[in-house]
Coordinates of C-alpha atoms (C1' of nucleotides) in Angstrom, one line a residue:
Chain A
X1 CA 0.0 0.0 0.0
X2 CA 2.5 2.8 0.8
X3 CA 4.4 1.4 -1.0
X4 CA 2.4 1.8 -4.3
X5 CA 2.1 5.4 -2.6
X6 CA 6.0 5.9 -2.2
X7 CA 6.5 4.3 -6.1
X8 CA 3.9 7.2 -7.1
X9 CA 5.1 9.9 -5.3
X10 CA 8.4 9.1 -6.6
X11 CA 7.1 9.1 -10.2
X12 CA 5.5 12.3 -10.1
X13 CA 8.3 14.0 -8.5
X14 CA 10.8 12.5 -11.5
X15 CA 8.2 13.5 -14.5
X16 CA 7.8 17.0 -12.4
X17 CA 11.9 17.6 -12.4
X18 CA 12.1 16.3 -16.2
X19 CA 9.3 18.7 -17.1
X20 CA 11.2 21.5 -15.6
X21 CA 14.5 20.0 -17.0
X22 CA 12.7 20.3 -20.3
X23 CA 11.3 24.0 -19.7
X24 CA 14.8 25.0 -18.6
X25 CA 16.3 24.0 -21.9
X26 CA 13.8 25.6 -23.7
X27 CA 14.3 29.0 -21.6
X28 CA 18.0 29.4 -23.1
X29 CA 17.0 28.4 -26.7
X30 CA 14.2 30.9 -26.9
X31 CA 13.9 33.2 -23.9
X32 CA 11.3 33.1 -21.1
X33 CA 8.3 35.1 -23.2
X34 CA 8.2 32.0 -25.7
X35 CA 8.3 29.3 -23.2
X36 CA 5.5 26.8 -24.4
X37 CA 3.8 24.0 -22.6
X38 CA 3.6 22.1 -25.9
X39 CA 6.9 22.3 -27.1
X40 CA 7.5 20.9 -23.5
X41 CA 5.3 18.2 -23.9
X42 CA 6.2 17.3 -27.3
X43 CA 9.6 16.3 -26.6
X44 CA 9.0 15.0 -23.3
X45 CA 7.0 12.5 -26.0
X46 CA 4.2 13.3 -23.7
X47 CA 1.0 15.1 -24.7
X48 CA -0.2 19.1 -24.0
X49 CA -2.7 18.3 -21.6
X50 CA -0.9 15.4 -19.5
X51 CA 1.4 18.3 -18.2
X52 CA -1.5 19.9 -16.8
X53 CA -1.7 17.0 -14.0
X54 CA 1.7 18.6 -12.8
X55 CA 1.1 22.4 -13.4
X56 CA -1.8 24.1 -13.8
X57 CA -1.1 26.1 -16.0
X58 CA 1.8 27.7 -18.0
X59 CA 2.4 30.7 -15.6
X60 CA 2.5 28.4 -12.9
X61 CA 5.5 26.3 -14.5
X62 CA 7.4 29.7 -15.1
X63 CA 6.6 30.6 -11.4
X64 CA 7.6 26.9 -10.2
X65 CA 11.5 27.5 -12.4
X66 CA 12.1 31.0 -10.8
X67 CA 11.6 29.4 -7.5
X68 CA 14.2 27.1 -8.2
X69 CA 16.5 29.6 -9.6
X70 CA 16.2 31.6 -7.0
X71 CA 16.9 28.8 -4.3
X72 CA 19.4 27.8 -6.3
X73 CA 21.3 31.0 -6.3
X74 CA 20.7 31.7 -2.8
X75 CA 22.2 28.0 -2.3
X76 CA 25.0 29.0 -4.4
X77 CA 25.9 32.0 -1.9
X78 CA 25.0 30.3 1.2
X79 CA 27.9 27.5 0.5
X80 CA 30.0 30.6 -0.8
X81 CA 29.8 31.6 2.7
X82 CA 29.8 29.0 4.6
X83 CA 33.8 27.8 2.4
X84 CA 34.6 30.9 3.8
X85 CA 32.3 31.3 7.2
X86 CA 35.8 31.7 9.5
X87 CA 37.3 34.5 8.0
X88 CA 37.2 38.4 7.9
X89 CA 33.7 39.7 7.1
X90 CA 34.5 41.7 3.8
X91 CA 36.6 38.2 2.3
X92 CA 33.5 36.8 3.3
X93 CA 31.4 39.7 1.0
X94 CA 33.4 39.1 -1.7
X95 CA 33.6 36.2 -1.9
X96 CA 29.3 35.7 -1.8
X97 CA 29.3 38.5 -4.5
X98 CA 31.9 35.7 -6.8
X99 CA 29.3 33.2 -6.2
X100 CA 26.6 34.8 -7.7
X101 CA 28.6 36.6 -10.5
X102 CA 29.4 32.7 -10.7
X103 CA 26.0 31.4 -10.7
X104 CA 24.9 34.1 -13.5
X105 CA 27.9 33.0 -15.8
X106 CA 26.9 29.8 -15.0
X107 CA 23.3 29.5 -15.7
X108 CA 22.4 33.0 -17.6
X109 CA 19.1 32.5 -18.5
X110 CA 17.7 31.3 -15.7
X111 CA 19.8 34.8 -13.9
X112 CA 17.4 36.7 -16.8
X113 CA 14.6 35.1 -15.1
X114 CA 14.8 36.0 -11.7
X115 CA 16.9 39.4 -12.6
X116 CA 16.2 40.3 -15.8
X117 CA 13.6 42.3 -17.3
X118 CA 10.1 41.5 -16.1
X119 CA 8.0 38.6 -18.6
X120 CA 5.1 40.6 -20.3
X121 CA 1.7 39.2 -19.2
X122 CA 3.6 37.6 -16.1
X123 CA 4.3 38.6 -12.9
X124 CA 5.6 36.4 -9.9
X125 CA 3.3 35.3 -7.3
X126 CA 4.0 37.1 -3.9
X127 CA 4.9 33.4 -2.7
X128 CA 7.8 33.4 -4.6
X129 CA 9.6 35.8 -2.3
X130 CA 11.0 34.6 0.5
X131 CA 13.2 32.6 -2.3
X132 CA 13.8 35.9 -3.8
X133 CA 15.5 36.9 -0.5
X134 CA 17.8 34.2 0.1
X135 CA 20.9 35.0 -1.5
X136 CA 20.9 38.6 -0.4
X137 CA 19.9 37.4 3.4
X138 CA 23.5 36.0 2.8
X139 CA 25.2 39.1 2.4
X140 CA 23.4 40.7 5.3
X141 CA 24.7 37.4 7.5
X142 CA 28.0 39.0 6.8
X143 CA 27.5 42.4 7.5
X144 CA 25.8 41.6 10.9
X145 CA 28.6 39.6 12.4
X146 CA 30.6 42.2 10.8
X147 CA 28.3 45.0 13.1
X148 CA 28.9 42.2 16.2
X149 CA 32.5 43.0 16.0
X150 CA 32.5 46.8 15.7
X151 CA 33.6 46.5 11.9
X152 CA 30.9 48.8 10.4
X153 CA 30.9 52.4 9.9
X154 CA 27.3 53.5 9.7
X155 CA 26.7 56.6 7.8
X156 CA 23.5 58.2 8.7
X157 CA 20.0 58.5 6.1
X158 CA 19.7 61.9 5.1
X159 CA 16.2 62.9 6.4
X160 CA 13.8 61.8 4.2
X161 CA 15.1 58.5 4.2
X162 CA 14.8 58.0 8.1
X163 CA 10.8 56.6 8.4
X164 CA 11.5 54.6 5.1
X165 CA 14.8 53.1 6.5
X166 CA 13.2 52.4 9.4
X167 CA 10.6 50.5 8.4
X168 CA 12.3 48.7 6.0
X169 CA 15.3 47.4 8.5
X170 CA 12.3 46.8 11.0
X171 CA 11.2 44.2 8.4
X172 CA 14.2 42.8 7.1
X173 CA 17.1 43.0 9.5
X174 CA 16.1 44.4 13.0
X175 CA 18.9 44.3 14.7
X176 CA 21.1 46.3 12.1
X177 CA 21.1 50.0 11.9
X178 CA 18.6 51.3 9.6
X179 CA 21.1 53.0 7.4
X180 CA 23.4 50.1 7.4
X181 CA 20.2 48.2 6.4
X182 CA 19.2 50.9 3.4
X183 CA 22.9 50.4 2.2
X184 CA 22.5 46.8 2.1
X185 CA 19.6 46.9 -0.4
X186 CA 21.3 49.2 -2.9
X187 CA 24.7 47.1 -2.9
X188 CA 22.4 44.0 -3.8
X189 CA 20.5 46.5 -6.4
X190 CA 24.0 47.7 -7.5
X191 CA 25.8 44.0 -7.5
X192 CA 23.0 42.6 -9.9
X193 CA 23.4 45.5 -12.3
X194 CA 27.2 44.3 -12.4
X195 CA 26.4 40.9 -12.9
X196 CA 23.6 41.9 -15.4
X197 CA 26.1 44.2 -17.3
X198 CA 28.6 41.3 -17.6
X199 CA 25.8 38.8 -18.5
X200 CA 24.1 41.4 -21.1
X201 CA 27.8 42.1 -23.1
X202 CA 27.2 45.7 -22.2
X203 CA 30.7 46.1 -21.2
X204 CA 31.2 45.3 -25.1
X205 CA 30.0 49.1 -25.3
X206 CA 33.4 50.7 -23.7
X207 CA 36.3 49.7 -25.3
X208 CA 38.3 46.6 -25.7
X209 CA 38.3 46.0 -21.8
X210 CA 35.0 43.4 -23.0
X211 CA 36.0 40.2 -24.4
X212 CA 39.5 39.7 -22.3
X213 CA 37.7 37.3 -19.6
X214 CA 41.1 38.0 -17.5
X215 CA 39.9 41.5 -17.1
X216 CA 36.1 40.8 -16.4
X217 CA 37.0 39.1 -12.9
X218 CA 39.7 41.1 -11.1
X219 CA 37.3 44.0 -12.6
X220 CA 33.9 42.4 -10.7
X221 CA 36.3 41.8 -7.7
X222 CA 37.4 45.5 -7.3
X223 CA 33.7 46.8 -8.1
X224 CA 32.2 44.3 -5.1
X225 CA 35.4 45.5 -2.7
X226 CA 33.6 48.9 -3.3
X227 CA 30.1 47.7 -2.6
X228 CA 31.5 46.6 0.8
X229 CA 32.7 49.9 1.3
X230 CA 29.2 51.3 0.5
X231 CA 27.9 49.6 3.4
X232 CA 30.5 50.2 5.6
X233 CA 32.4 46.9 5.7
X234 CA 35.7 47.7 7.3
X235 CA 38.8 45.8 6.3
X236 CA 40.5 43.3 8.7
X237 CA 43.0 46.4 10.0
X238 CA 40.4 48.3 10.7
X239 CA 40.5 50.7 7.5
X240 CA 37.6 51.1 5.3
X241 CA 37.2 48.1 2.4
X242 CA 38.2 50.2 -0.1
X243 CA 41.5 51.5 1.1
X244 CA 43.4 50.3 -1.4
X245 CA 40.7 49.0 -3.6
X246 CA 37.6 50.6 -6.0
X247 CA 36.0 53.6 -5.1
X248 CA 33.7 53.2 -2.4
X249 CA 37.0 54.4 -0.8
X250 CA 37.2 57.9 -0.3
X251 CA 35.0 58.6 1.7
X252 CA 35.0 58.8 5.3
X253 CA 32.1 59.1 7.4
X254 CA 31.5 62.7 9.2
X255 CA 31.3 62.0 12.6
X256 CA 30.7 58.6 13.7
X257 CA 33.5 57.0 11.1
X258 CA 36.3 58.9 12.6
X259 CA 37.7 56.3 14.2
X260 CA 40.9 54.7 11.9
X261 CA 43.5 56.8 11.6
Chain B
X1 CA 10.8 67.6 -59.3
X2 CA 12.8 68.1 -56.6
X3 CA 9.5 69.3 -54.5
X4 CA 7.6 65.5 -54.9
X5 CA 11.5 64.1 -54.4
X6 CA 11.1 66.2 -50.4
X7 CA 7.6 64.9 -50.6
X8 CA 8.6 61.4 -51.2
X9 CA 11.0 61.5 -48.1
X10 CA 8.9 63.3 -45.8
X11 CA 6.1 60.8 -46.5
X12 CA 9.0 58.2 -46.0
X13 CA 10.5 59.7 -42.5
X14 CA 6.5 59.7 -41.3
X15 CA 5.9 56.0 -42.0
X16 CA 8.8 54.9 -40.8
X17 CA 8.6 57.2 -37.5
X18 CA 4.2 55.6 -37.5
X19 CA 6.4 52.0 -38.0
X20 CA 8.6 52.8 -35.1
X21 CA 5.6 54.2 -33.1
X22 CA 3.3 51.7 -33.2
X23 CA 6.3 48.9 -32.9
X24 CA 7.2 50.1 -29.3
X25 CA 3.6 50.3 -28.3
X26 CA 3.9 46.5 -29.3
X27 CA 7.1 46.5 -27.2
X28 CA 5.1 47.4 -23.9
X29 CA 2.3 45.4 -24.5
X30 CA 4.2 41.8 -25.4
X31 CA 8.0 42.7 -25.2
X32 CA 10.5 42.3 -27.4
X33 CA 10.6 38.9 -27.8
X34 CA 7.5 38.9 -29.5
X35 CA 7.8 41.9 -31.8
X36 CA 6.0 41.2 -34.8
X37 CA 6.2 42.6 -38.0
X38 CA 2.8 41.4 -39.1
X39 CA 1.4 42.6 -36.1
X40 CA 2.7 46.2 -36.5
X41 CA 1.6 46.1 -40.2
X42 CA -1.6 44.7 -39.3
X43 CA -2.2 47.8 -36.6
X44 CA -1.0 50.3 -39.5
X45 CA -3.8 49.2 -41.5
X46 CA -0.9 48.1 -44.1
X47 CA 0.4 45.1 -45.2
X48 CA 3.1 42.9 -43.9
X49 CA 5.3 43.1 -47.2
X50 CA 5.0 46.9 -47.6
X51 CA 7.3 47.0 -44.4
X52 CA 10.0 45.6 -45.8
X53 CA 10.7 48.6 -47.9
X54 CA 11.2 50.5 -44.6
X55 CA 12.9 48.0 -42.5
X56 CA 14.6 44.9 -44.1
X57 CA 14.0 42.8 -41.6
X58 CA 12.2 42.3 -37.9
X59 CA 15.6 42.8 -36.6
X60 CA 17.0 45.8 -37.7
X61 CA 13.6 47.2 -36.7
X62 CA 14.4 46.0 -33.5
X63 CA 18.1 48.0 -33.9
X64 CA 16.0 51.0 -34.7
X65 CA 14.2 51.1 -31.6
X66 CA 17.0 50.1 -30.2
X67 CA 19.1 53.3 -31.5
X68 CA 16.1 55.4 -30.9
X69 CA 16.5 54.2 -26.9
X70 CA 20.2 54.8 -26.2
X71 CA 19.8 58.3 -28.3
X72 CA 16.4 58.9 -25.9
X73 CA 18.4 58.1 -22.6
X74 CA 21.6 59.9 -23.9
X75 CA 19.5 63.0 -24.4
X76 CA 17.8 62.8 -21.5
X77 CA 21.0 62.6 -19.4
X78 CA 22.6 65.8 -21.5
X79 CA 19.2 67.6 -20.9
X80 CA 19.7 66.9 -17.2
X81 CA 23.4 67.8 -17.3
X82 CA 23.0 70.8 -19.0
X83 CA 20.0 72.3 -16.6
X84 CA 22.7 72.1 -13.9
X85 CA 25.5 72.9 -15.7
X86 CA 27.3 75.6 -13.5
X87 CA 27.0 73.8 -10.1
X88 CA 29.3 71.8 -8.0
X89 CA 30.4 68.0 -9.9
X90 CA 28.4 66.0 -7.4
X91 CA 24.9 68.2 -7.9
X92 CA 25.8 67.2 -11.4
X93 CA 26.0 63.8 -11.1
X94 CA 22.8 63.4 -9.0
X95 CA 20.6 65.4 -11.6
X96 CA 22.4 63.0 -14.5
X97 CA 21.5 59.8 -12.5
X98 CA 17.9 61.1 -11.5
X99 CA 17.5 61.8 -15.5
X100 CA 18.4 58.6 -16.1
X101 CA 16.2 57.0 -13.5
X102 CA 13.5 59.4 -14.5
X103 CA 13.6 58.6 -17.9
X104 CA 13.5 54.5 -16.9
X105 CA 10.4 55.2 -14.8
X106 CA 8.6 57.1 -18.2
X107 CA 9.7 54.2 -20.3
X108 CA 10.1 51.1 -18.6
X109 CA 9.6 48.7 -21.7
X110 CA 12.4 51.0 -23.2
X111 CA 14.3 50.8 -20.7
X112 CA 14.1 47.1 -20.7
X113 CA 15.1 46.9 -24.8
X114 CA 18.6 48.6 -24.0
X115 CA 19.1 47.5 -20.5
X116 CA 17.5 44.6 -19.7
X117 CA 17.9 41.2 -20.3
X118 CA 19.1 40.3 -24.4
X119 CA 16.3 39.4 -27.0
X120 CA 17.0 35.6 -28.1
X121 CA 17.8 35.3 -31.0
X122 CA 19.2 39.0 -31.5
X123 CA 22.7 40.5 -30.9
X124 CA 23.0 44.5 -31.1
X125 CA 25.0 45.2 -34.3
X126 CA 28.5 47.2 -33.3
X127 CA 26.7 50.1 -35.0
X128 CA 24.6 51.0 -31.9
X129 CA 27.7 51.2 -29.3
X130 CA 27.7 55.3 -29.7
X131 CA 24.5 55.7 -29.1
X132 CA 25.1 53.5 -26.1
X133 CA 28.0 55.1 -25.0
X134 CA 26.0 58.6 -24.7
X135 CA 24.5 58.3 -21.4
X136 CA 27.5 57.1 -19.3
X137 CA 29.8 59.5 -21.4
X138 CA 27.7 62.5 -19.6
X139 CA 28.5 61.0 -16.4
X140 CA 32.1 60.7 -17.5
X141 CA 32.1 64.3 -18.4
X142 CA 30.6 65.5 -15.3
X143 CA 33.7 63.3 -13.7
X144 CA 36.3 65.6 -15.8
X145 CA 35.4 68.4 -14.5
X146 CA 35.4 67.2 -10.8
X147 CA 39.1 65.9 -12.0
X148 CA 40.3 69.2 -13.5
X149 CA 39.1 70.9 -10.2
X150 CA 41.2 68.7 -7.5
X151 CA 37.7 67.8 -6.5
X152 CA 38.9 63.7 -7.3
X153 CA 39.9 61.4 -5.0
X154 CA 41.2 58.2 -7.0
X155 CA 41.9 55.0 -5.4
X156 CA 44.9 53.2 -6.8
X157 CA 44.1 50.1 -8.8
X158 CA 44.5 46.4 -7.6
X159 CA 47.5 44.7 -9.2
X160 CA 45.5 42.5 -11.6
X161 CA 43.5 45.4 -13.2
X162 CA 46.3 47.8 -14.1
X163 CA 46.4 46.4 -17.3
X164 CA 43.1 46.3 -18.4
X165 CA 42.2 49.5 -16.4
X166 CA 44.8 51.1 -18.6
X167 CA 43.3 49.9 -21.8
X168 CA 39.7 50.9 -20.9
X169 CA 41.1 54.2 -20.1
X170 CA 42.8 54.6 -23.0
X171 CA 39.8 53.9 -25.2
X172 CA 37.0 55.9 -23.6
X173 CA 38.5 58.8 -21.1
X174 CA 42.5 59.3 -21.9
X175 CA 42.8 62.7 -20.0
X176 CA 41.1 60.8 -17.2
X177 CA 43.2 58.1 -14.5
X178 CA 42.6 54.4 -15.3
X179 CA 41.2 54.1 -11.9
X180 CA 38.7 56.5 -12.1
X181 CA 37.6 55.5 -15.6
X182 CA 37.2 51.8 -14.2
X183 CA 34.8 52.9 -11.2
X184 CA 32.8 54.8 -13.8
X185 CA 32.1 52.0 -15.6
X186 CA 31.5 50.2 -12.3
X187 CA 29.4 53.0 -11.3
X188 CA 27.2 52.8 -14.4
X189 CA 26.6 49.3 -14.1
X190 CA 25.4 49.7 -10.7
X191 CA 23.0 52.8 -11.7
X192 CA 21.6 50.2 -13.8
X193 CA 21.1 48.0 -11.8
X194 CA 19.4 50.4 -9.3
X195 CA 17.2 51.5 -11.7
X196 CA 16.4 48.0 -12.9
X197 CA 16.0 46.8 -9.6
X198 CA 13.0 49.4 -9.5
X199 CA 11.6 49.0 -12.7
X200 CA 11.1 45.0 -12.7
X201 CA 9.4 45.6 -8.8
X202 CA 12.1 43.7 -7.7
X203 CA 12.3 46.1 -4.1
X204 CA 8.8 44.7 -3.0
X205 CA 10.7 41.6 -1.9
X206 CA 11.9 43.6 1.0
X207 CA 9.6 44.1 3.3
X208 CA 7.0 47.1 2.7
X209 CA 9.5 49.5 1.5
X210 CA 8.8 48.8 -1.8
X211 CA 5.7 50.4 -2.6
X212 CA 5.3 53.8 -1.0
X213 CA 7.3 56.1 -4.1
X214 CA 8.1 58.5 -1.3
X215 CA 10.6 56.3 -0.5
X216 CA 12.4 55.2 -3.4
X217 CA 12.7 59.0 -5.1
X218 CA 15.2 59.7 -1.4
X219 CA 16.3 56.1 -1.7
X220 CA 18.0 56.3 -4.9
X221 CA 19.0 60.1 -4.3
X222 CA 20.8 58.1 -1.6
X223 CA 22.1 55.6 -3.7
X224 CA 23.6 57.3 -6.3
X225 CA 25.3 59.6 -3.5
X226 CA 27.3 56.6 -2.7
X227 CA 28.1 55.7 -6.4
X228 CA 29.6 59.2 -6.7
X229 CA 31.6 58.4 -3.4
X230 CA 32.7 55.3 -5.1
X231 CA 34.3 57.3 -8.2
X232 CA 36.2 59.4 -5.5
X233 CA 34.0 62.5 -6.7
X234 CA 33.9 64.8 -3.4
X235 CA 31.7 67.0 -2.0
X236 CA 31.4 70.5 -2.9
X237 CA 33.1 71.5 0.7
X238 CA 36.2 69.0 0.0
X239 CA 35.0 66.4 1.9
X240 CA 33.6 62.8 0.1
X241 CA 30.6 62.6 -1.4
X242 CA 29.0 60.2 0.9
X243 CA 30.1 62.4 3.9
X244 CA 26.2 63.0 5.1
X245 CA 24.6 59.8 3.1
X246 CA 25.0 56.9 1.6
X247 CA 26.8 54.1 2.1
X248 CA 30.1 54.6 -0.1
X249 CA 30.8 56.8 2.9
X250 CA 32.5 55.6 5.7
X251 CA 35.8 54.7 3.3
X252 CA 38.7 57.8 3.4
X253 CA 41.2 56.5 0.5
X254 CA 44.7 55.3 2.3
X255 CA 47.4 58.0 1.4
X256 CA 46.0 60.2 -1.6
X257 CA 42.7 61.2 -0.2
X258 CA 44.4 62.3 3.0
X259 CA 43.7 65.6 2.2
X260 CA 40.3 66.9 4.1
X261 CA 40.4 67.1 7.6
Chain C
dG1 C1' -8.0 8.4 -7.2
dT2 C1' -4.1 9.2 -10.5
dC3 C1' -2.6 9.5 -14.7
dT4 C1' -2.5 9.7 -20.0
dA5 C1' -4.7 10.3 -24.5
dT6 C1' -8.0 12.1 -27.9
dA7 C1' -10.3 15.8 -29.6
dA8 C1' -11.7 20.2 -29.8
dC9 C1' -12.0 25.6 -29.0
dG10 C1' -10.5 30.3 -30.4
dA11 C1' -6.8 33.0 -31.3
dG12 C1' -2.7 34.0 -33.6
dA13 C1' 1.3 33.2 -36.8
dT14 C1' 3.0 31.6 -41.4
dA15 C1' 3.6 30.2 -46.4
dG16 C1' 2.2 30.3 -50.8
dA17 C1' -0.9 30.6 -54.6
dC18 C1' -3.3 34.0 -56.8
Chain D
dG1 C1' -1.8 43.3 -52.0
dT2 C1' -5.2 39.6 -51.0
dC3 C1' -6.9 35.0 -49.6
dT4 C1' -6.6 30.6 -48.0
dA5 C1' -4.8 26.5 -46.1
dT6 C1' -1.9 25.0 -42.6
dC7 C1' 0.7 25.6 -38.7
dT8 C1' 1.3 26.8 -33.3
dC9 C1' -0.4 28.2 -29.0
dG10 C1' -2.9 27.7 -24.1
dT11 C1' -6.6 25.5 -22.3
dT12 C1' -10.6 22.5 -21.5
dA13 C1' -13.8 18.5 -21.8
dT14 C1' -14.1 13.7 -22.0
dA15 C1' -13.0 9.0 -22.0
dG16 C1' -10.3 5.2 -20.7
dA17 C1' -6.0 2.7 -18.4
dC18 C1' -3.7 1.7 -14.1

DNA sequence: GTCTATAACGAGATAGAC
DNA sequence: GTCTATCTCGTTATAGAC
């Protein structure tokens, strides 16, 4: 009897990874907008309305492969972190930022589908967030053990920011200063559009620096080295990340910062 | 005779601009993906053939619109620049990333053709790099001036990206030091990806800061503070951009930024 | 109950003959 | 340019196998 049960269960949970499989494969040959529950079908040697026993409907399929993505990516940074979980907080930043820079390279189209532009006539389920936050709940993992220890500088909102901070860390990250918090979501914002910009070939548009792969990494490396800096990531001696790194240097906080030296 | 040959190409620059018109209100309502010359023919009240004398092919329709975007954004950006044109560099820079935000927000399926995630099945011919190049060129320019100033504080380069900095420098901003150019680039990557972030909703997986606009107008005011931090462009009094906001604060560059206090 | 297959719908794209 | 015959698509109803 359970048996029979297990056997089925098992069976419906192979045909429902080989239908996604299937849909996956089809994403990079022709782009989420023209993903078709036929074409599925058909070379799953299966018939159209068979797949609807698994999902019902074509939205839902879509909705069921950017859940995986996203898991998948936040996966992808959570063992990042955890190869690196004893060392200093900002080796531990960049080195979550390298996974999913990696994970994009790796798996682009499925990076389009959770961070590219939107699917017209689709729009993801609210369910589908608490995947969605995964990877970035990595990154603030970091910068909270990195608060523990006294290695964050935290800039404050200017004052139109302060209610809207403030709710927003109250949601996401109480324990963390709201501006710290506020910071945290535009170096995820700002880390996708480098990831984005490598995936898309923009960087094609400036120059020869594009197609020499050698430059592409030490380049994503020094950007993320900045990000840190943007939310205040202090190096191991104390100094700000980006010391002797990208940009985010040069700045040091007014007041409360004033510590190094 | 040479009055019906400036008829004939007026009549030929309006149907092609009606062509163009009606294709990107096709753009926002299926994407780009689905662009369809029939479709745009069939709206036109013209047949599908008869557009083949304006555009040779679905894809270099798509380039058009394409061009038309980068050229849009680009003037958008100078329109901004110019409205501001005698303040301090980092007022500058603000009003050129607001334009561009702005102008995202306006056009969001636009937006999505030149930033978003690549058409399958299409690849941007070289031809449209200018164009591209427009927008983040404004930016650069704003950066000049800072330079020629003293108003610049630039982080050395990492080891591994002298090289390539060099290169990119060479090619886009020679008057300009490789490690500035290199965060520019950085910098515009991660406006895009700010703006992105916005555009595909992707800030209502954080908690209920998403929707209220009051917040995301200060939020990316915010932001983009820090990005100019992270080029090294300072504030008007000397000190770093990200003195009194963002994130990209809190970082005082080791030896050459030693300047301020 | 769980699954697959047949057939059909309405809508749209596509190819070719005229 | 027009018309038509032939695709594809998502989706549903129905019938039958395990």
């Amino acid at each position: 009897m359970s048996t029979t049960q297990n056997a089925r269960i098992r069976a419906r949970g192979e045909v429902t990874a080989a239908i996604k499989d299937e849909a996956r494969r089809q994403l990079a040959a022709e782009g989420a907008a023209r993903l078709s529950l036929r074409a599925v079908a058909r070379e799953l040697g299966m018939v159209s309305s068979a797949l609807y026993r698994y999902f019902p409907s074509r939205d839902a399929l879509l909705t069921a492969l950017i859940a995986d993505a996203h898991d998948s990516l936040g996966e992808a940074a959570e063992a990042a972190q955890d190869a690196v979980a004893g060392e200093a907080p900002l080796r531990r930043w960049t080195a979550v930022c390298e996974a999913v820079r990696g994970w994009g390279l790796a798996r682009p189209h499925e990076y389009a589908l959770v961070h590219g532009s939107p699917v017209p006539g689709y729009t993801a389920p609210r369910s589908t967030a608490p995947a969605a936050a995964r990877a970035p709940l990595v990154l603030i993992g970091v910068v909270r053990d990195a608060h523990r220890q006294g290695a964050l500088v935290s800039p404050p909102l200017p004052a139109g920011l302060r209610a809207g901070g403030g709710r927003l860390a109250a949601g996401l990250a109480p324990d963390l200063p709201p501006e710290t918090v506020v910071a945290l979501v535009a170096a995820w914002a700002q880390l996708c559009g480098l990831v984005g910009f490598e995936l898309s070939g923009q960087f094609g548009q400036f120059g020869q620096f594009q197609q020499v792969a050698e430059d592409r990494a030490p380049f994503f490396r020094h950007a993320v080295t900045g990000l840190a800096a943007g939310v205040g990531l202090l190096r191991e001696s104390g100094r700000p990340a980006g010391t002797r790194a990208l940009g985010g240097a040069g700045a040091q906080a007014g007041s409360p910062a004033r510590r190094p030296t």
